[in-house]
PDB file of C-alpha atoms and ligand atoms in Angstrom:
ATOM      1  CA  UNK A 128       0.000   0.000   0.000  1.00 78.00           C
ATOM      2  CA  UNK A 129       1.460   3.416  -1.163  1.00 83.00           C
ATOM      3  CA  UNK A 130       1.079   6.763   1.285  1.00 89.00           C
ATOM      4  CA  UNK A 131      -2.139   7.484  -0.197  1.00 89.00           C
ATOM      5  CA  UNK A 132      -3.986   4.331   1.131  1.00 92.00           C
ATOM      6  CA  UNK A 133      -4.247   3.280  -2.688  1.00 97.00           C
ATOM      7  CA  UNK A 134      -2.334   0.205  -4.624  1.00 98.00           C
ATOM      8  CA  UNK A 135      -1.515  -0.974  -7.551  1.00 98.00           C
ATOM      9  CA  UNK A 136      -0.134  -4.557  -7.379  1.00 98.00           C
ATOM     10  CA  UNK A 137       0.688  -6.370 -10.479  1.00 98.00           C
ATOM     11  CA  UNK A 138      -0.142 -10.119 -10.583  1.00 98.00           C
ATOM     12  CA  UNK A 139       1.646 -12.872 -12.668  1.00 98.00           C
ATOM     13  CA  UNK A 140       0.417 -15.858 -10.399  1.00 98.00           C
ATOM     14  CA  UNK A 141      -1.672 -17.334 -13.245  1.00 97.00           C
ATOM     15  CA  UNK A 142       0.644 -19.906 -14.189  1.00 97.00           C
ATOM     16  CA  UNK A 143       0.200 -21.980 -10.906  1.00 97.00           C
ATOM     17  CA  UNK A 144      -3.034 -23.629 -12.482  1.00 95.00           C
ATOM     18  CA  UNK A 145      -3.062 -22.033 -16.053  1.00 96.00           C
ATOM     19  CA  UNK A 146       0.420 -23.173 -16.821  1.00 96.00           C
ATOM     20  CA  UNK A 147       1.867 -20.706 -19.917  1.00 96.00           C
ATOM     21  CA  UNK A 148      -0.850 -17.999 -19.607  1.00 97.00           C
ATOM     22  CA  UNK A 149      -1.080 -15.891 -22.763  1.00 97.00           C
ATOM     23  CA  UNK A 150       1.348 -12.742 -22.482  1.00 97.00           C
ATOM     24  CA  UNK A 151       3.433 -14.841 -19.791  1.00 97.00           C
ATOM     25  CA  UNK A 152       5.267 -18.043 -21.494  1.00 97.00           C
ATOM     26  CA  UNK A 153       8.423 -15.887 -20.735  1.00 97.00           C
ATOM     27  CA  UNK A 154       7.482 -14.334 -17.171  1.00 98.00           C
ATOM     28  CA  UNK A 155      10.799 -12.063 -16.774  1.00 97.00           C
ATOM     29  CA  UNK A 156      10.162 -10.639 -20.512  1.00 97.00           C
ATOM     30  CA  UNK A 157       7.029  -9.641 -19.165  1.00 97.00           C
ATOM     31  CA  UNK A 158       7.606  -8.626 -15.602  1.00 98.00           C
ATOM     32  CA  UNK A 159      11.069  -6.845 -16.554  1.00 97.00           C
ATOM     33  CA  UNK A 160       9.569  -3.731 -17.978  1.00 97.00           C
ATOM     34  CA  UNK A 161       6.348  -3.355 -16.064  1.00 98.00           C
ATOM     35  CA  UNK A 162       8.291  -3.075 -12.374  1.00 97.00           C
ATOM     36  CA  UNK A 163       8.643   0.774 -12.362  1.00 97.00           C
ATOM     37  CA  UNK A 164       5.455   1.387 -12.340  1.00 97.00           C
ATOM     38  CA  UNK A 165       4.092  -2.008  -9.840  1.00 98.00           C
ATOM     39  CA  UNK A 166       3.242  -1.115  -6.623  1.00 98.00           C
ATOM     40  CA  UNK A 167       3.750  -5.074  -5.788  1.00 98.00           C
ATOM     41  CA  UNK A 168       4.353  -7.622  -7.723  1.00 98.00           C
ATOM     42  CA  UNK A 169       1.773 -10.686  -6.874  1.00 98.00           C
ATOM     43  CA  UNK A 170       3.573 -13.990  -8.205  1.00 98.00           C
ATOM     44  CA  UNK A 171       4.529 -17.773  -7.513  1.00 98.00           C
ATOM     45  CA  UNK A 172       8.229 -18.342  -5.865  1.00 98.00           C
ATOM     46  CA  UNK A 173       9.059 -20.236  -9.084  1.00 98.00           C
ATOM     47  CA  UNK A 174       8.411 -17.302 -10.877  1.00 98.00           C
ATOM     48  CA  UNK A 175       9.963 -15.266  -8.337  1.00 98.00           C
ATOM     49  CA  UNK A 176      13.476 -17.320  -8.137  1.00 97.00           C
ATOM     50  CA  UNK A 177      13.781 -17.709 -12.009  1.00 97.00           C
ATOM     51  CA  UNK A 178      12.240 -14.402 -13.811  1.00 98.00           C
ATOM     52  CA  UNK A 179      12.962 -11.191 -10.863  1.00 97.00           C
ATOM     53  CA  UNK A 180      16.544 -10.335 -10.042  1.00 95.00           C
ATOM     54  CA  UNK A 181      16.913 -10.422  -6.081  1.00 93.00           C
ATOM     55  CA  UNK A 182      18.735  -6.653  -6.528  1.00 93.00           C
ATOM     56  CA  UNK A 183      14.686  -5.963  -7.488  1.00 93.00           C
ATOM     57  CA  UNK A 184      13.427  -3.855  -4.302  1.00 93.00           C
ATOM     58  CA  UNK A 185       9.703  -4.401  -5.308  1.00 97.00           C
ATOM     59  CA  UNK A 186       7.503  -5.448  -2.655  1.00 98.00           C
ATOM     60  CA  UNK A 187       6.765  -9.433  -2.849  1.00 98.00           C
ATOM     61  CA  UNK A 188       3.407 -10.917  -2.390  1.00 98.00           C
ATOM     62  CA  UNK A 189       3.908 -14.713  -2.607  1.00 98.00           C
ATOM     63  CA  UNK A 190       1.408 -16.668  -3.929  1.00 98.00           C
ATOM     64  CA  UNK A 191       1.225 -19.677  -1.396  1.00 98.00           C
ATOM     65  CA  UNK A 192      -1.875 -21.807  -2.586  1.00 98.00           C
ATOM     66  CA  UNK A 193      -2.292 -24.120  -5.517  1.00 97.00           C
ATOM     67  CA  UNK A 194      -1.548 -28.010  -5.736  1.00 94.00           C
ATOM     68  CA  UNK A 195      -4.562 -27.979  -8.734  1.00 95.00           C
ATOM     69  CA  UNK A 196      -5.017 -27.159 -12.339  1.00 94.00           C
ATOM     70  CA  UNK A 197      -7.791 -26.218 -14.976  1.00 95.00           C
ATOM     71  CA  UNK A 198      -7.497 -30.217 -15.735  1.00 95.00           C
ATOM     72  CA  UNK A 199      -9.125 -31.013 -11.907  1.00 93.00           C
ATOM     73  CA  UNK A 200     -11.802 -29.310  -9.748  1.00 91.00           C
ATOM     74  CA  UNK A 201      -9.941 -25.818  -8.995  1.00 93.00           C
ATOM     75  CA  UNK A 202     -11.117 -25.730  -5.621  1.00 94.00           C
ATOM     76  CA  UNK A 203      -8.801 -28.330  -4.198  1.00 95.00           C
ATOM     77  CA  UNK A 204      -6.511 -26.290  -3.199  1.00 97.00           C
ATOM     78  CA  UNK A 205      -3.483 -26.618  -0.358  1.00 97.00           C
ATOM     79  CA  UNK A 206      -1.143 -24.347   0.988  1.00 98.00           C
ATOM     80  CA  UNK A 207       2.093 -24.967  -1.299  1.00 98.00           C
ATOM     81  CA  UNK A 208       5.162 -22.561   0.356  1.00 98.00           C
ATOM     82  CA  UNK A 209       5.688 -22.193   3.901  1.00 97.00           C
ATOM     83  CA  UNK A 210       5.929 -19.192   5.915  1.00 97.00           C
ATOM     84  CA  UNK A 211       9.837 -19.781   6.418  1.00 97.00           C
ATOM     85  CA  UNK A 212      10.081 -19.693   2.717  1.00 98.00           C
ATOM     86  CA  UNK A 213       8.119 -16.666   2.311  1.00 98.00           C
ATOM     87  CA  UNK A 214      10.378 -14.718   5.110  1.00 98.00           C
ATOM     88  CA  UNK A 215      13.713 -16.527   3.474  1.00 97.00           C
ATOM     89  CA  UNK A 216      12.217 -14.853  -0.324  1.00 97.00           C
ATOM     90  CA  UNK A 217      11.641 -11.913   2.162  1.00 97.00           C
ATOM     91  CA  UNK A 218       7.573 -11.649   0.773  1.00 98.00           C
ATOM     92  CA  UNK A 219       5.816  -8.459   1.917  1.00 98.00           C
ATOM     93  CA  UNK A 220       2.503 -10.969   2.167  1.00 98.00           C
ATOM     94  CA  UNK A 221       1.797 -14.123   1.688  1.00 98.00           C
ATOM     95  CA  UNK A 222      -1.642 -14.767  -1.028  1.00 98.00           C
ATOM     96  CA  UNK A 223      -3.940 -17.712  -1.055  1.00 98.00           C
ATOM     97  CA  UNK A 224      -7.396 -18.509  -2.820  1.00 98.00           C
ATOM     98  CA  UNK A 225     -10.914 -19.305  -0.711  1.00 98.00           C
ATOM     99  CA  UNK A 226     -13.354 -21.242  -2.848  1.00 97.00           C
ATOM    100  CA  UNK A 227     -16.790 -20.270  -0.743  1.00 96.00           C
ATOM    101  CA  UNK A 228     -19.631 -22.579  -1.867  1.00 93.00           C
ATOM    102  CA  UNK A 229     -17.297 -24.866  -3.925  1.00 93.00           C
ATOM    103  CA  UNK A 230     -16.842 -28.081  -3.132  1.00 93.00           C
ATOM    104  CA  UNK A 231     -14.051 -27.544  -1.089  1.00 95.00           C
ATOM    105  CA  UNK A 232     -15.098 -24.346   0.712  1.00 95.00           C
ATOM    106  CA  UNK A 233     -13.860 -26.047   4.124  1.00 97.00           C
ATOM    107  CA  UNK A 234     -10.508 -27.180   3.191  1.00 98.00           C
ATOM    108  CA  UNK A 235      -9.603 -23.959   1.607  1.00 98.00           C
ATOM    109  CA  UNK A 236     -10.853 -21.617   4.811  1.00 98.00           C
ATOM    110  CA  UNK A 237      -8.906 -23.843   6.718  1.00 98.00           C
ATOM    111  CA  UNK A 238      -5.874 -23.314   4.842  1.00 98.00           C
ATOM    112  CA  UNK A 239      -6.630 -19.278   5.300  1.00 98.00           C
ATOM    113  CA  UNK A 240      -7.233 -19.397   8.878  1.00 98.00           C
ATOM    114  CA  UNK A 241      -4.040 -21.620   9.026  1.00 98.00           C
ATOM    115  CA  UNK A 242      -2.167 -19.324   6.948  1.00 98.00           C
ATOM    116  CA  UNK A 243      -3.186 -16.580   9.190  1.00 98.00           C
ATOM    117  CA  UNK A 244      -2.344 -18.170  12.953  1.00 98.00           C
ATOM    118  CA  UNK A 245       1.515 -18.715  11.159  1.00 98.00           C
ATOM    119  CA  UNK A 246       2.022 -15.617   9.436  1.00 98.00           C
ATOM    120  CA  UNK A 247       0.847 -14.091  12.756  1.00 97.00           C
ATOM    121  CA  UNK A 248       4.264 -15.972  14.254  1.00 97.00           C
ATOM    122  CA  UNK A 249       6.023 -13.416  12.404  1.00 97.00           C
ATOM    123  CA  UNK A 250       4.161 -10.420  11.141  1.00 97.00           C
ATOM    124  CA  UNK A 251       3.426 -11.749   7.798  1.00 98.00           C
ATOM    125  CA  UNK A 252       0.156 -10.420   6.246  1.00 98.00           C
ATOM    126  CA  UNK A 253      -1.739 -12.516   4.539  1.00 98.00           C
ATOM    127  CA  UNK A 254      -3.887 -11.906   1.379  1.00 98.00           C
ATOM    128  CA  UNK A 255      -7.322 -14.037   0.627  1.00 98.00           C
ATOM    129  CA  UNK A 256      -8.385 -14.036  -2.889  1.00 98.00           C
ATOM    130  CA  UNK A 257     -12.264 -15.288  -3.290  1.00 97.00           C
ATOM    131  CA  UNK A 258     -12.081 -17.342  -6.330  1.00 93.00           C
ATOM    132  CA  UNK A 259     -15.492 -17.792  -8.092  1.00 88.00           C
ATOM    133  CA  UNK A 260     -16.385 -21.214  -8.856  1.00 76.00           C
ATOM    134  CA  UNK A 261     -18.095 -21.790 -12.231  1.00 74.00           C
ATOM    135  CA  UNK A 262     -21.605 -22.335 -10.753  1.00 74.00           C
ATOM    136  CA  UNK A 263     -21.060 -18.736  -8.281  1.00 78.00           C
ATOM    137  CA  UNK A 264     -23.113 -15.594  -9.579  1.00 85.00           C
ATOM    138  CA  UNK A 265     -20.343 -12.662  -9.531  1.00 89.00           C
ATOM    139  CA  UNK A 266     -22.452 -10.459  -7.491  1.00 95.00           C
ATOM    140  CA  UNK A 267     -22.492  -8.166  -4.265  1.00 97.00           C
ATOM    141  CA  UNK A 268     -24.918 -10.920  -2.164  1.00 96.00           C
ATOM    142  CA  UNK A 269     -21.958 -13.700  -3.058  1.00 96.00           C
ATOM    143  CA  UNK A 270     -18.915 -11.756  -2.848  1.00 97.00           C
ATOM    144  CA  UNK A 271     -20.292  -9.647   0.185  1.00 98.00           C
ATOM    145  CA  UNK A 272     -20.276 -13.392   1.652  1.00 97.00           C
ATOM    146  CA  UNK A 273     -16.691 -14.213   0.964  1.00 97.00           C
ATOM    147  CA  UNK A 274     -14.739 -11.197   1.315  1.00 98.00           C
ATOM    148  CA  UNK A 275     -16.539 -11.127   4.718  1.00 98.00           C
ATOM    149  CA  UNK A 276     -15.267 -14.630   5.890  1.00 98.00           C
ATOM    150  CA  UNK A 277     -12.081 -14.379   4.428  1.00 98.00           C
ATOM    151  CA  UNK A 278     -11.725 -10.699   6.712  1.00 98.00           C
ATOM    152  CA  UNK A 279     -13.038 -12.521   9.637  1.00 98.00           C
ATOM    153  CA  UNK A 280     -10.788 -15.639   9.170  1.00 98.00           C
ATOM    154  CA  UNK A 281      -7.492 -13.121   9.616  1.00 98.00           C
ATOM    155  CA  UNK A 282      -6.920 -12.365   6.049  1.00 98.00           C
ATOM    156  CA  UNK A 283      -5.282  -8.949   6.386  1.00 98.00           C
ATOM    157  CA  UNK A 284      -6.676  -7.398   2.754  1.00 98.00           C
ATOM    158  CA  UNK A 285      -9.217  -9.470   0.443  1.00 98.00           C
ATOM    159  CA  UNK A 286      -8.740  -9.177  -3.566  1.00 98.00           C
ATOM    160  CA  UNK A 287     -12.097 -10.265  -5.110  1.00 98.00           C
ATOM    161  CA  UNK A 288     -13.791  -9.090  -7.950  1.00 97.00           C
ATOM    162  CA  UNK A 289     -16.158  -6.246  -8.954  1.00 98.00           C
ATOM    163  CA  UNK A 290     -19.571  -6.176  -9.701  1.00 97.00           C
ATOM    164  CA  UNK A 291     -22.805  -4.358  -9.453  1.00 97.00           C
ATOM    165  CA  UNK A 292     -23.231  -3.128  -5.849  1.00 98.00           C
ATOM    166  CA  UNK A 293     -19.832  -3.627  -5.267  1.00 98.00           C
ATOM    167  CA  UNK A 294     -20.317  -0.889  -2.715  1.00 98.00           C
ATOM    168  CA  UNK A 295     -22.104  -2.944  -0.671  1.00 98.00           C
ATOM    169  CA  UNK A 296     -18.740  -5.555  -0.728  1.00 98.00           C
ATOM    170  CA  UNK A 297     -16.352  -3.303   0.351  1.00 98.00           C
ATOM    171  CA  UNK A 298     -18.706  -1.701   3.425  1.00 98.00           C
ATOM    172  CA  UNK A 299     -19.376  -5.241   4.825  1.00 98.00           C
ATOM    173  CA  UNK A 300     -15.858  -6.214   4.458  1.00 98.00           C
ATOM    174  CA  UNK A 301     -13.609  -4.546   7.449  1.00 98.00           C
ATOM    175  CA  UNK A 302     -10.218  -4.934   6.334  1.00 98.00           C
ATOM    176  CA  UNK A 303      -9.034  -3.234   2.647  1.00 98.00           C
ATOM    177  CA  UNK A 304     -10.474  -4.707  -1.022  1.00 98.00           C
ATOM    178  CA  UNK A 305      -8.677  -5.159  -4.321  1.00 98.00           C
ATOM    179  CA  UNK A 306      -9.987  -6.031  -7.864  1.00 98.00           C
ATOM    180  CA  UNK A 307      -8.687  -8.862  -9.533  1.00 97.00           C
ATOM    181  CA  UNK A 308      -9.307  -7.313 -13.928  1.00 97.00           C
ATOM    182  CA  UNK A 309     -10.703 -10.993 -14.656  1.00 96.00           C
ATOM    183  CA  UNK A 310     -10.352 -11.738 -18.553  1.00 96.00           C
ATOM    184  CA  UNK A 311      -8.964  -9.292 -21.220  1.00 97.00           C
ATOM    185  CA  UNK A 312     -10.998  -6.804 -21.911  1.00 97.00           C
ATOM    186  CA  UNK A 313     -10.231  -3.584 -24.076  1.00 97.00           C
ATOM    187  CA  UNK A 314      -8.076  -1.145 -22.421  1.00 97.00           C
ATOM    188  CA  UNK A 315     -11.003   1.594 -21.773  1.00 97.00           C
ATOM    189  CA  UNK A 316     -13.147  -0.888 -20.141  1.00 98.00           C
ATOM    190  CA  UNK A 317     -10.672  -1.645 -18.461  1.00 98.00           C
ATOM    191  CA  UNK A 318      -9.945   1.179 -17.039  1.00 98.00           C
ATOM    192  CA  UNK A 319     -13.449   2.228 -16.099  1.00 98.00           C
ATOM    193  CA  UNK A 320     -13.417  -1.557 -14.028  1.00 98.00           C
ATOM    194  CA  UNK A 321     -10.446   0.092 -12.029  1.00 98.00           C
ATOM    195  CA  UNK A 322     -12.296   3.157 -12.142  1.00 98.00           C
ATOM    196  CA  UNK A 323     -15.437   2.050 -10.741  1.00 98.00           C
ATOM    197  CA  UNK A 324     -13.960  -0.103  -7.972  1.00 98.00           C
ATOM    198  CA  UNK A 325     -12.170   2.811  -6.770  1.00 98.00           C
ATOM    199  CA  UNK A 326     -15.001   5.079  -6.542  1.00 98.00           C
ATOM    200  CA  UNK A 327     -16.646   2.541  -4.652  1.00 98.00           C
ATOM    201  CA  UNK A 328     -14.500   2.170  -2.248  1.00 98.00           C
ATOM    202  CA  UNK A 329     -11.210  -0.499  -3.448  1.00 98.00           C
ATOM    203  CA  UNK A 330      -7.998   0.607  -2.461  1.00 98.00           C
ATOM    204  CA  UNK A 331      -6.809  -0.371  -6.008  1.00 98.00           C
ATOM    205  CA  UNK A 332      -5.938  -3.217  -7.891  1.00 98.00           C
ATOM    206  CA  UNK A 333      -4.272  -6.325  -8.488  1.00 98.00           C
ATOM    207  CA  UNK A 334      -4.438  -7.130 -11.874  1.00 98.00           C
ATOM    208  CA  UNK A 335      -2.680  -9.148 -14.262  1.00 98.00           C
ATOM    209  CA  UNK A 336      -4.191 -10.003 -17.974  1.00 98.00           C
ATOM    210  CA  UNK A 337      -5.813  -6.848 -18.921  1.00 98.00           C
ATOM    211  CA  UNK A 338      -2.244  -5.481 -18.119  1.00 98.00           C
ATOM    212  CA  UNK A 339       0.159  -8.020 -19.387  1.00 98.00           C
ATOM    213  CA  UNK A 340      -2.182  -8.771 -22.153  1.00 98.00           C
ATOM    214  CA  UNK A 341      -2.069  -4.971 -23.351  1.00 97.00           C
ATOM    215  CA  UNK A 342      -1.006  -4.101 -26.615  1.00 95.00           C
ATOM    216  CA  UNK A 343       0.614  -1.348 -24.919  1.00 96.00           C
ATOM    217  CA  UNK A 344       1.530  -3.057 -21.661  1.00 97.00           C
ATOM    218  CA  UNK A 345       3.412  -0.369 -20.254  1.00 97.00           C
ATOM    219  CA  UNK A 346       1.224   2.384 -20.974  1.00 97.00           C
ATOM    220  CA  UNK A 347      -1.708   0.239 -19.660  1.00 98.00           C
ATOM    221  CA  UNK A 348      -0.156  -0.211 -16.505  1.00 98.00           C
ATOM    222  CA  UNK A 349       0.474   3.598 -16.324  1.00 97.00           C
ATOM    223  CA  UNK A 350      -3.063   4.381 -17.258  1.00 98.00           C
ATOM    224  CA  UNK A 351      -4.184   2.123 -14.297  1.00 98.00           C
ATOM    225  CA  UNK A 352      -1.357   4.041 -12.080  1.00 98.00           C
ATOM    226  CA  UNK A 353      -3.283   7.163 -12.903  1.00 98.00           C
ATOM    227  CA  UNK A 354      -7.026   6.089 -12.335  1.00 98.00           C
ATOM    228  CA  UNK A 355      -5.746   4.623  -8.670  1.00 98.00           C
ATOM    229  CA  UNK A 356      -3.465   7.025  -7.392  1.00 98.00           C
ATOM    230  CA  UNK A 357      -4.188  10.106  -9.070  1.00 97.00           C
ATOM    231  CA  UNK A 358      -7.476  10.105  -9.403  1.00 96.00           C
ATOM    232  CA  UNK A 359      -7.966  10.438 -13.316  1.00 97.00           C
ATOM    233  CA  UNK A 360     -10.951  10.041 -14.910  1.00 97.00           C
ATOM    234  CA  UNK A 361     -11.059   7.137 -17.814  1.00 97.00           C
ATOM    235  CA  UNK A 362     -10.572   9.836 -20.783  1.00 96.00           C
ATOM    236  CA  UNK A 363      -7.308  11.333 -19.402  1.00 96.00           C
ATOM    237  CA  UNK A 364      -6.345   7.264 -18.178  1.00 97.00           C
ATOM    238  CA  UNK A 365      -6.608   6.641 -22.402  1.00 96.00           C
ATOM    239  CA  UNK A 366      -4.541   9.067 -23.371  1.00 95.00           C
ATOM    240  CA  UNK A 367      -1.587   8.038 -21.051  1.00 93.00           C
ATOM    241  CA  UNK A 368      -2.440   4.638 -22.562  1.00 94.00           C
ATOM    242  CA  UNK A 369      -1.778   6.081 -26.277  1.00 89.00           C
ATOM    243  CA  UNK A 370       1.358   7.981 -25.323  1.00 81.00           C
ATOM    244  CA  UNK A 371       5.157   7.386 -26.274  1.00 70.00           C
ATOM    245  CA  UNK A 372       6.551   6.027 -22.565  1.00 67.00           C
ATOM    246  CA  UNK A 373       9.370   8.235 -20.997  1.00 60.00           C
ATOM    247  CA  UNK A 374      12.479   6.370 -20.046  1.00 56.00           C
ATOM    248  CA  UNK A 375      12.457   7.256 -16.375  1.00 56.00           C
ATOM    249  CA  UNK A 376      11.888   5.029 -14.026  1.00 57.00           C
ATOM    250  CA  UNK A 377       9.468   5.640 -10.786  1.00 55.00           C
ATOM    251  CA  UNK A 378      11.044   5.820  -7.273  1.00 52.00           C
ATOM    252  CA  UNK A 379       9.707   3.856  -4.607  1.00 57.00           C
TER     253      UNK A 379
HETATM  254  C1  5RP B1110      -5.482 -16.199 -10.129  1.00 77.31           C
HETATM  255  C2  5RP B1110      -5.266 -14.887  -9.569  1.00 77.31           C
HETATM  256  C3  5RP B1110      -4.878 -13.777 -10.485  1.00 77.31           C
HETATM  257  O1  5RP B1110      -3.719 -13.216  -9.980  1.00 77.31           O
HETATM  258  C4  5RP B1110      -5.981 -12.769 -10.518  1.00 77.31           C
HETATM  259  O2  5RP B1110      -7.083 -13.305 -11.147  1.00 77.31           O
HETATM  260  C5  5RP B1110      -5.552 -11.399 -11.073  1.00 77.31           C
HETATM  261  O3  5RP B1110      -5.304 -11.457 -12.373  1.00 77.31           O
HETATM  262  P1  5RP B1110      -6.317 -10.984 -13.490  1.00 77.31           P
HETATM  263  O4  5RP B1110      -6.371  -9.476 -13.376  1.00 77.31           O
HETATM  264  O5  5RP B1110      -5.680 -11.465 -14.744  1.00 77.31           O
HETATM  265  O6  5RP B1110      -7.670 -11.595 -13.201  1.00 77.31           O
HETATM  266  O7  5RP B1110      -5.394 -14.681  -8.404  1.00 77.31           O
HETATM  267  O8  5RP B1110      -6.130 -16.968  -9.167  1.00 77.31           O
END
């Protein structure tokens, strides 16, 4: 989270069940340029020890859940890296999927309120990401439901996805709310998604495809940068989207 209570984390996770997502067959051509302007980068530690150069200071958050694959019921999910790992990859926060009404709701709460009572041995946050099964609605009733549990299990910040209402979502749910993008989508919708969720109350984003799988990767990420943190509109997010990209870095 920068000064401003608002964040922009870029995630890269997708290969732990997706395998060579589109846009990320080569993770460290991808990541390499988009890291000035990442708040956080959300990834595996196999990405992380192959494709980001340790002299990288950008804030981890280590993907610790998986075990299944689009092949298998998603939902069967364990806890994959321990906390020991995460502090020796010195991870900001530690990241890990709930499947609420799936058929293994139980087992994956369990694995968050797990996660929680050992990253509370050391001061390691822990993000819960409410993954939708395919028979879940995407709306404010259902995702009110499981950002809710996942704040009251421990999770320290819930990424989960918006919808109509979405309001509603992030004023039953007492710790902070990211967006997950979801599925390509062109860049201005987009950008009104991040828009939206920040006028109703995210604290920003974590989003990976409609970034990564930019034509303009770079400027998408800086549009983004601009709807979150400076408070842009979606026209003036566009046109920092069509522009020629300056060679400076950001400082963090
Ligand atoms: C996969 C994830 C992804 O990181 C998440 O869905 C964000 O990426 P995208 O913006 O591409 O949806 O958590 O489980």
């Amino acid at each position: 989270m920068m000064k401003d209570g608002r964040t922009v984390m870029l995630a890269v996770d997708h290969g732990y069940f997706q395998g060579p997502t589109t846009g990320l067959e080569n993770p460290r051509k991808t990541i390499t340029p988009l890291l000035p302007y990442a708040d956080s980068l959300a990834l595996t530690r196999g990405v992380l020890r192959t494709s980001v150069d340790p002299s990288q200071k950008i804030p981890i958050i280590l993907r610790v859940s998986g075990g299944t694959s689009i092949l298998k019921e998603l939902s069967d999910e364990v806890v994959t890296t321990s906390i020991e790992e995460a502090l020796r990859l010195n991870a900001s926060a530690v990241a890990l999927s709930v499947f609420v009404g799936s058929e293994h709701e139980k087992q994956t709460l369990a694995n968050l309120a797990e996660l929680v009572n050992e990253g509370e041995r050391y001061g390691m946050p822990v993000m819960a990401i409410t993954a939708v099964g395919r028979e879940m609605a995407r709306d404010a009733r259902y995702l009110g439901l499981a950002c809710r549990i996942a704040a009251e299990l421990g999770a320290s910040i819930v990424k989960t996805y918006y919808c109509e209402d979405f309001q509603k979502v992030v004023e039953g749910c007492p710790v902070p709310v990211v967006i997950a993008g979801g599925k390509k989508l062109p860049e201005r919708e987009a950008l009104q998604l991040a828009f939206d969720a920040v006028s109703e109350g995210a604290v920003g984003v974590d989003m990976g495809r409609n970034i990564f799988q930019s034509s303009n990767p770079v400027g998408m990420i800086r549009a983004i940068r601009a709807v979150v943190h400076d408070g842009k509109g979606v026209d003036e997010a566009m046109r920092l989207f069509g522009e020629k990209q300056p060679a400076k870095q950001i400082a963090r």
